[in-house]
mmCIF file of C-alpha atoms in Angstrom:
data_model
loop_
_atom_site.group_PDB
_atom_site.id
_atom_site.type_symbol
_atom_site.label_atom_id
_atom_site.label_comp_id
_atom_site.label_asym_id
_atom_site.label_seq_id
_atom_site.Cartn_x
_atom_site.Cartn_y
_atom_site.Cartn_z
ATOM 1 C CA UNK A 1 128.258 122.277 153.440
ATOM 2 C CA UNK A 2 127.472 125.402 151.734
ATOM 3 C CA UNK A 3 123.378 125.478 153.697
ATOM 4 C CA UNK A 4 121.945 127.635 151.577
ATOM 5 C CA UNK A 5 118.656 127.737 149.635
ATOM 6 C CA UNK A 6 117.562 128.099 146.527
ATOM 7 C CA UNK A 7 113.883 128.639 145.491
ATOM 8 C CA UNK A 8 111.866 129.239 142.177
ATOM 9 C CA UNK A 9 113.689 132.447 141.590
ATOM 10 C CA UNK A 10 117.180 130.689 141.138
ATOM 11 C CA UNK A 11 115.608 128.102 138.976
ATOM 12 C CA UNK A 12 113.502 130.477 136.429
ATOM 13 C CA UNK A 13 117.024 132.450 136.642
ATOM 14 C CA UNK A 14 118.974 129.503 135.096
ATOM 15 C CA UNK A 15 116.088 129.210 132.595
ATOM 16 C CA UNK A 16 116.971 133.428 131.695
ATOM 17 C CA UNK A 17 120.352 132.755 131.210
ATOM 18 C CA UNK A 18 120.227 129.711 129.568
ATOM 19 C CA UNK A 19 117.405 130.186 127.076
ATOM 20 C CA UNK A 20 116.417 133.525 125.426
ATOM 21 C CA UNK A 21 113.245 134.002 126.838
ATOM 22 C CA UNK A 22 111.882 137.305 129.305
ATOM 23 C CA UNK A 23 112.119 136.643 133.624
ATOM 24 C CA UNK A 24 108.198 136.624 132.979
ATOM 25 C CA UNK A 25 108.179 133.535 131.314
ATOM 26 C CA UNK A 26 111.131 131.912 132.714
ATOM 27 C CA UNK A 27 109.189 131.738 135.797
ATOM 28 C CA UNK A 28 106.118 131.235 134.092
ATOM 29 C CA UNK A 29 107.827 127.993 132.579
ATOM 30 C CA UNK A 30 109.361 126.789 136.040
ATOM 31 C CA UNK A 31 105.694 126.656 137.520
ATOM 32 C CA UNK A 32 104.574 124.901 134.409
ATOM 33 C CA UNK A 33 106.820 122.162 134.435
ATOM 34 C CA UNK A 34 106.336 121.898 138.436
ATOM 35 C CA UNK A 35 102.552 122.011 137.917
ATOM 36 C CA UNK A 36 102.763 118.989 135.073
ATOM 37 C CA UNK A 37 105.184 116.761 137.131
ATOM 38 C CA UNK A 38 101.942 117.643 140.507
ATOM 39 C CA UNK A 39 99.590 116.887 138.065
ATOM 40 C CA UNK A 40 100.837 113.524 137.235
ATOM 41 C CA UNK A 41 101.660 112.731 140.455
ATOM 42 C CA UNK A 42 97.897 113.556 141.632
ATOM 43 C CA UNK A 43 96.468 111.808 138.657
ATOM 44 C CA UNK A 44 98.501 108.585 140.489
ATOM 45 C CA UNK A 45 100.874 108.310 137.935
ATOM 46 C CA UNK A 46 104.595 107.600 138.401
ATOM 47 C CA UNK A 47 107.165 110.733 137.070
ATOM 48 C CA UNK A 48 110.200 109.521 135.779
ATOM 49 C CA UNK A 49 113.168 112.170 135.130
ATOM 50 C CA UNK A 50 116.272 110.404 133.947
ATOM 51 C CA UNK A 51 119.485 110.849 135.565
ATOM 52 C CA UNK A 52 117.759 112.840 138.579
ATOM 53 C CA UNK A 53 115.296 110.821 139.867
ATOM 54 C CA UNK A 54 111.444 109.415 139.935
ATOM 55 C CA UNK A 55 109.206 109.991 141.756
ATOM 56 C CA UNK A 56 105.974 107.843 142.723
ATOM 57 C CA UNK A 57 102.620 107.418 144.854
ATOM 58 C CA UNK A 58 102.170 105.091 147.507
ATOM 59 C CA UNK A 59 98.999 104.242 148.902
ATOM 60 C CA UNK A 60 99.252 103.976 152.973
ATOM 61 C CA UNK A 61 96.608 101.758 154.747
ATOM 62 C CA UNK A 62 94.351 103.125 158.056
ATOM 63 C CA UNK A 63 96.783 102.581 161.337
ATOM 64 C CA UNK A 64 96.178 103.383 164.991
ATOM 65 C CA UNK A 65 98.556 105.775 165.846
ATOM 66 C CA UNK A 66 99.079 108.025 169.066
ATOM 67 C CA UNK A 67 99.137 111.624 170.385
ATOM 68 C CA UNK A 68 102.465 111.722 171.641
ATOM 69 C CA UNK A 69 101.686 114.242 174.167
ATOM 70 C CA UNK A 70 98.713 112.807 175.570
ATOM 71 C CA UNK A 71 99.311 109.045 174.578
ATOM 72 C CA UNK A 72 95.545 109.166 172.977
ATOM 73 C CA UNK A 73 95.150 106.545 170.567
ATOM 74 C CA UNK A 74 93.666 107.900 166.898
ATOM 75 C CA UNK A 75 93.337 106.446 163.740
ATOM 76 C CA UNK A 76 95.513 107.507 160.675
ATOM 77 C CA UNK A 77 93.177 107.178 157.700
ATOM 78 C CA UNK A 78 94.445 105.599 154.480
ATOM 79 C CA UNK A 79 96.153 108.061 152.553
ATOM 80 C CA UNK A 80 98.998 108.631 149.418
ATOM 81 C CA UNK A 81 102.154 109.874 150.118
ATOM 82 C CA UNK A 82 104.737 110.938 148.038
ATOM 83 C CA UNK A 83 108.067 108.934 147.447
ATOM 84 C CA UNK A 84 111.249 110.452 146.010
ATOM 85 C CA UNK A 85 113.861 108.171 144.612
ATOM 86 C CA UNK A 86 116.731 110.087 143.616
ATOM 87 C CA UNK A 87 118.539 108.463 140.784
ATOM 88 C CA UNK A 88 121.922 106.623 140.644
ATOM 89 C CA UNK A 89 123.413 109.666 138.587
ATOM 90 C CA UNK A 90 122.503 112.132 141.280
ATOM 91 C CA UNK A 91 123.559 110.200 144.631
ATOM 92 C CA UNK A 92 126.812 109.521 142.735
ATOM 93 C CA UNK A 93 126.918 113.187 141.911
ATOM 94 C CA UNK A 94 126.346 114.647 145.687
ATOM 95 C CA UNK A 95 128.799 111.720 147.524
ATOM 96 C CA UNK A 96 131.146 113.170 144.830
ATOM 97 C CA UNK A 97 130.966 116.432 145.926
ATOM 98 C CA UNK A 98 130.045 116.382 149.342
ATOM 99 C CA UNK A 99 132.014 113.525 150.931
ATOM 100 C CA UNK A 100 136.043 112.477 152.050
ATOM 101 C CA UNK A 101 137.031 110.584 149.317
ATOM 102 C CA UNK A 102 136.195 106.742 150.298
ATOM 103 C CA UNK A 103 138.969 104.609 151.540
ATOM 104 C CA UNK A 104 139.588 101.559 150.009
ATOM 105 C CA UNK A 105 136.910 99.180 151.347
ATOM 106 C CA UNK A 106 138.718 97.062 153.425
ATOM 107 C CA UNK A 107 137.776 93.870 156.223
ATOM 108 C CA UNK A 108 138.233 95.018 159.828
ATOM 109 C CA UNK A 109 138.239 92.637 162.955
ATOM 110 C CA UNK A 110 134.957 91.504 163.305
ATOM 111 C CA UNK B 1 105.148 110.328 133.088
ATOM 112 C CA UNK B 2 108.696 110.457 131.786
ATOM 113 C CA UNK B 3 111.010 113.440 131.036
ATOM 114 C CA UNK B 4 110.829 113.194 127.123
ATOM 115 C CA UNK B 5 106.911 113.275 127.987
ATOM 116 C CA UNK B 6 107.201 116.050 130.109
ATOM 117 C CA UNK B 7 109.288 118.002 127.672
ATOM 118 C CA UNK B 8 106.510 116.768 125.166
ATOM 119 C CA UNK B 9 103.054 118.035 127.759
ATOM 120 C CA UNK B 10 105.541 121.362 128.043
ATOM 121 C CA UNK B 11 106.214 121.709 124.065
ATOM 122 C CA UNK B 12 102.150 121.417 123.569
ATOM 123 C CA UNK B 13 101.411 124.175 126.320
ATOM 124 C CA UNK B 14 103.862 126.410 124.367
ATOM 125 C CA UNK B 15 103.654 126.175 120.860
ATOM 126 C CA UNK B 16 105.526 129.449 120.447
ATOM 127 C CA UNK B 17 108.826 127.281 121.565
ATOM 128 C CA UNK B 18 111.264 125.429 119.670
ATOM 129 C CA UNK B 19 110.908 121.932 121.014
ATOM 130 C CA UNK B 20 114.386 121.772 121.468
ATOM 131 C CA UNK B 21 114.147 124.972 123.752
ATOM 132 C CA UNK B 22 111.632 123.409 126.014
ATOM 133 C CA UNK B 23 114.143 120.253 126.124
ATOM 134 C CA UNK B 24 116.715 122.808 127.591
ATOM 135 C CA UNK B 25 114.121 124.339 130.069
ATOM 136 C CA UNK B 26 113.253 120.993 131.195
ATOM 137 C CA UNK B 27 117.361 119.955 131.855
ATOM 138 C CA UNK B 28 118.149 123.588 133.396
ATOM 139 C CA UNK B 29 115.502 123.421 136.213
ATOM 140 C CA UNK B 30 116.706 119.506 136.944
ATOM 141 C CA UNK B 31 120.398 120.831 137.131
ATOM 142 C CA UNK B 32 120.273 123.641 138.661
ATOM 143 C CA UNK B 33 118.412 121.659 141.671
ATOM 144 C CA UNK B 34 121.469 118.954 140.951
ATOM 145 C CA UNK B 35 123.615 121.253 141.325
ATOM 146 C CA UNK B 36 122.516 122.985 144.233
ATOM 147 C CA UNK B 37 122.448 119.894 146.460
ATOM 148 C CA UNK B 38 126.026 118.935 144.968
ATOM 149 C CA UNK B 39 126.918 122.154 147.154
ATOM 150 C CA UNK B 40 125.053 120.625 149.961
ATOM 151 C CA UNK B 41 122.362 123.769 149.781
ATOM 152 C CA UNK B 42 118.517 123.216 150.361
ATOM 153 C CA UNK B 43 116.027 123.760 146.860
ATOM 154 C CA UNK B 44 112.781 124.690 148.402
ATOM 155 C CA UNK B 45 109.817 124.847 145.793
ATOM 156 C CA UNK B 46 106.906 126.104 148.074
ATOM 157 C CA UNK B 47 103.658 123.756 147.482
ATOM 158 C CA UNK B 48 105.569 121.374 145.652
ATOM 159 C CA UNK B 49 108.549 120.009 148.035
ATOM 160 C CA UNK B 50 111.625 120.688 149.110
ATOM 161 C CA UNK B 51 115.354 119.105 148.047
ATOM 162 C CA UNK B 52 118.047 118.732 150.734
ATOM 163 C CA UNK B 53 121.069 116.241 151.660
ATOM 164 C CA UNK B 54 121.342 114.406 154.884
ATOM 165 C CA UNK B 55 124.991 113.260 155.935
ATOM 166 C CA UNK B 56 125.198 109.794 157.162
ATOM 167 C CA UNK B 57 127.688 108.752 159.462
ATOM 168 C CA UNK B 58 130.958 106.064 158.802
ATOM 169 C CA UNK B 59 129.720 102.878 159.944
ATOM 170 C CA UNK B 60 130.975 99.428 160.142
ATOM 171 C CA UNK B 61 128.945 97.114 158.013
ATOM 172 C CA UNK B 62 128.037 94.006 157.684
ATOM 173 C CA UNK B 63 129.033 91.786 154.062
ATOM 174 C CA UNK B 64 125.488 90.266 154.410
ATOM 175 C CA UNK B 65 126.177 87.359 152.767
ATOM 176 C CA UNK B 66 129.532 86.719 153.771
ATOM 177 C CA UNK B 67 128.938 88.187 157.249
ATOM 178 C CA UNK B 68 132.144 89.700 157.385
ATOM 179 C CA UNK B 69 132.525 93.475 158.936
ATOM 180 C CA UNK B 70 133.043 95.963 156.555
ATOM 181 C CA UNK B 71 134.157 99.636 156.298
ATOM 182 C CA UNK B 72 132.061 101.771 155.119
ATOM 183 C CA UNK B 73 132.195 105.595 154.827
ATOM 184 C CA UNK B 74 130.628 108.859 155.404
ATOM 185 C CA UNK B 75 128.509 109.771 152.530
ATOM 186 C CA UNK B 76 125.713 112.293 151.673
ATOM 187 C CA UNK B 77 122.245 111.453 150.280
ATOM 188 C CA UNK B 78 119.054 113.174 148.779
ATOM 189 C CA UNK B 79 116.202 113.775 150.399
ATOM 190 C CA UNK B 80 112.649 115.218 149.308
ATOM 191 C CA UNK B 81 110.016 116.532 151.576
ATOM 192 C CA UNK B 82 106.504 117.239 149.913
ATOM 193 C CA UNK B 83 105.387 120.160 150.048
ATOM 194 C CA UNK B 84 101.905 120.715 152.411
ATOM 195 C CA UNK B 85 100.110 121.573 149.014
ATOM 196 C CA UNK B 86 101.039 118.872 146.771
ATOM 197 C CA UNK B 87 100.466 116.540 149.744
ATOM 198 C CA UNK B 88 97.214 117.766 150.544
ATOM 199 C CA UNK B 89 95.902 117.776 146.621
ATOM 200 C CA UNK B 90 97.590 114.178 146.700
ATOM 201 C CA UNK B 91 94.727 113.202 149.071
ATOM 202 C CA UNK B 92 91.978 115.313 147.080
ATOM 203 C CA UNK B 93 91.943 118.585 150.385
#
């Protein structure tokens, strides 16, 4: 694996070089469409992107859970969490890339 | 919310842009964060979340209907982490 990063900088770079518009509002764009998809997300709503992904809110119910260190029990209090389901396209895409090529799938011994 | 919306909340911030502009805005930022975790690198948006790939191991399966052991290999998935502000606003903090 390659392990590097990338950050907001990379991505309003793309944006420079692909569209015709200054660094300013590249980046100014990149934070927009970030903002819209948090937005969404906050107003409970379920973001969709085809061919990368959706994501969605799930509400979690109040459990007892425990300081590991001191074994204290507290409560978690109901919450919403965040759920990212990459899309078929993209895990396709990244095993493509990134893994041995699959051997056939064959029956061993059980 | 779904991307042709997106594009569309994008189009009405900007009305300076040729819609079809803000279409290729929209499809840059998603792959170019494709594309980074096709290389197996991290995209970290700070507030929002961060993008990365965990390796998972060649196992043996299990056919689970036929119950019959199966192959299967190494292979690399997505993973996103939100990001401590988006997580917080999620829960109105």
């Amino acid at each position: 694996m390659a392990g590097g990063t990338i950050t907001r900088a990379d991505l309003s770079e793309a944006v420079y070089q692909e569209v015709g518009l200054s660094r300013n509002e590249s980046a100014e764009l990149v934070e927009s469409v970030l903002n819209e998809i948090s937005d969404a997300l906050v107003r409970g709503e379920m973001v969709k992107l085809s061919s990368f992904g959706s994501f969605s809110v799930r509400e979690k119910g109040e459990r007892i859970g425990r300081n590991p260190k001191t074994g204290e029990e507290v409560p978690i209090l109901p919450r919403r969490v965040l759920v990212f389901r990459a899309s078929h396209v993209l895990k396709n895409r990244i095993n493509n890339a990134l893994s041995s090529p699959a051997p056939a799938q064959n029956e061993v011994e059980a | 919310m779904t991307k042709s919306e997106l594009i569309q909340h994008i189009a009405d911030l900007n009305p300076h842009l040729y819609h079809r502009d803000v279409e290729r805005i929209v499809t840059t930022i998603f792959d170019e964060i494709s594309e980074a975790l096709s290389r197996g690198d991290r995209v970290e948006l700070r507030g929002f979340g961060a993008f990365s790939v965990k390796r998972r191991e060649a196992r043996v399966g299990r056919n689970p209907r036929t119950g019959t052991a199966v192959n299967v290999s190494e292979k690399h998935v997505p993973f996103f982490k939100t990001g401590k502000q988006l997580r917080e606003r999620l829960n109105n903090r």
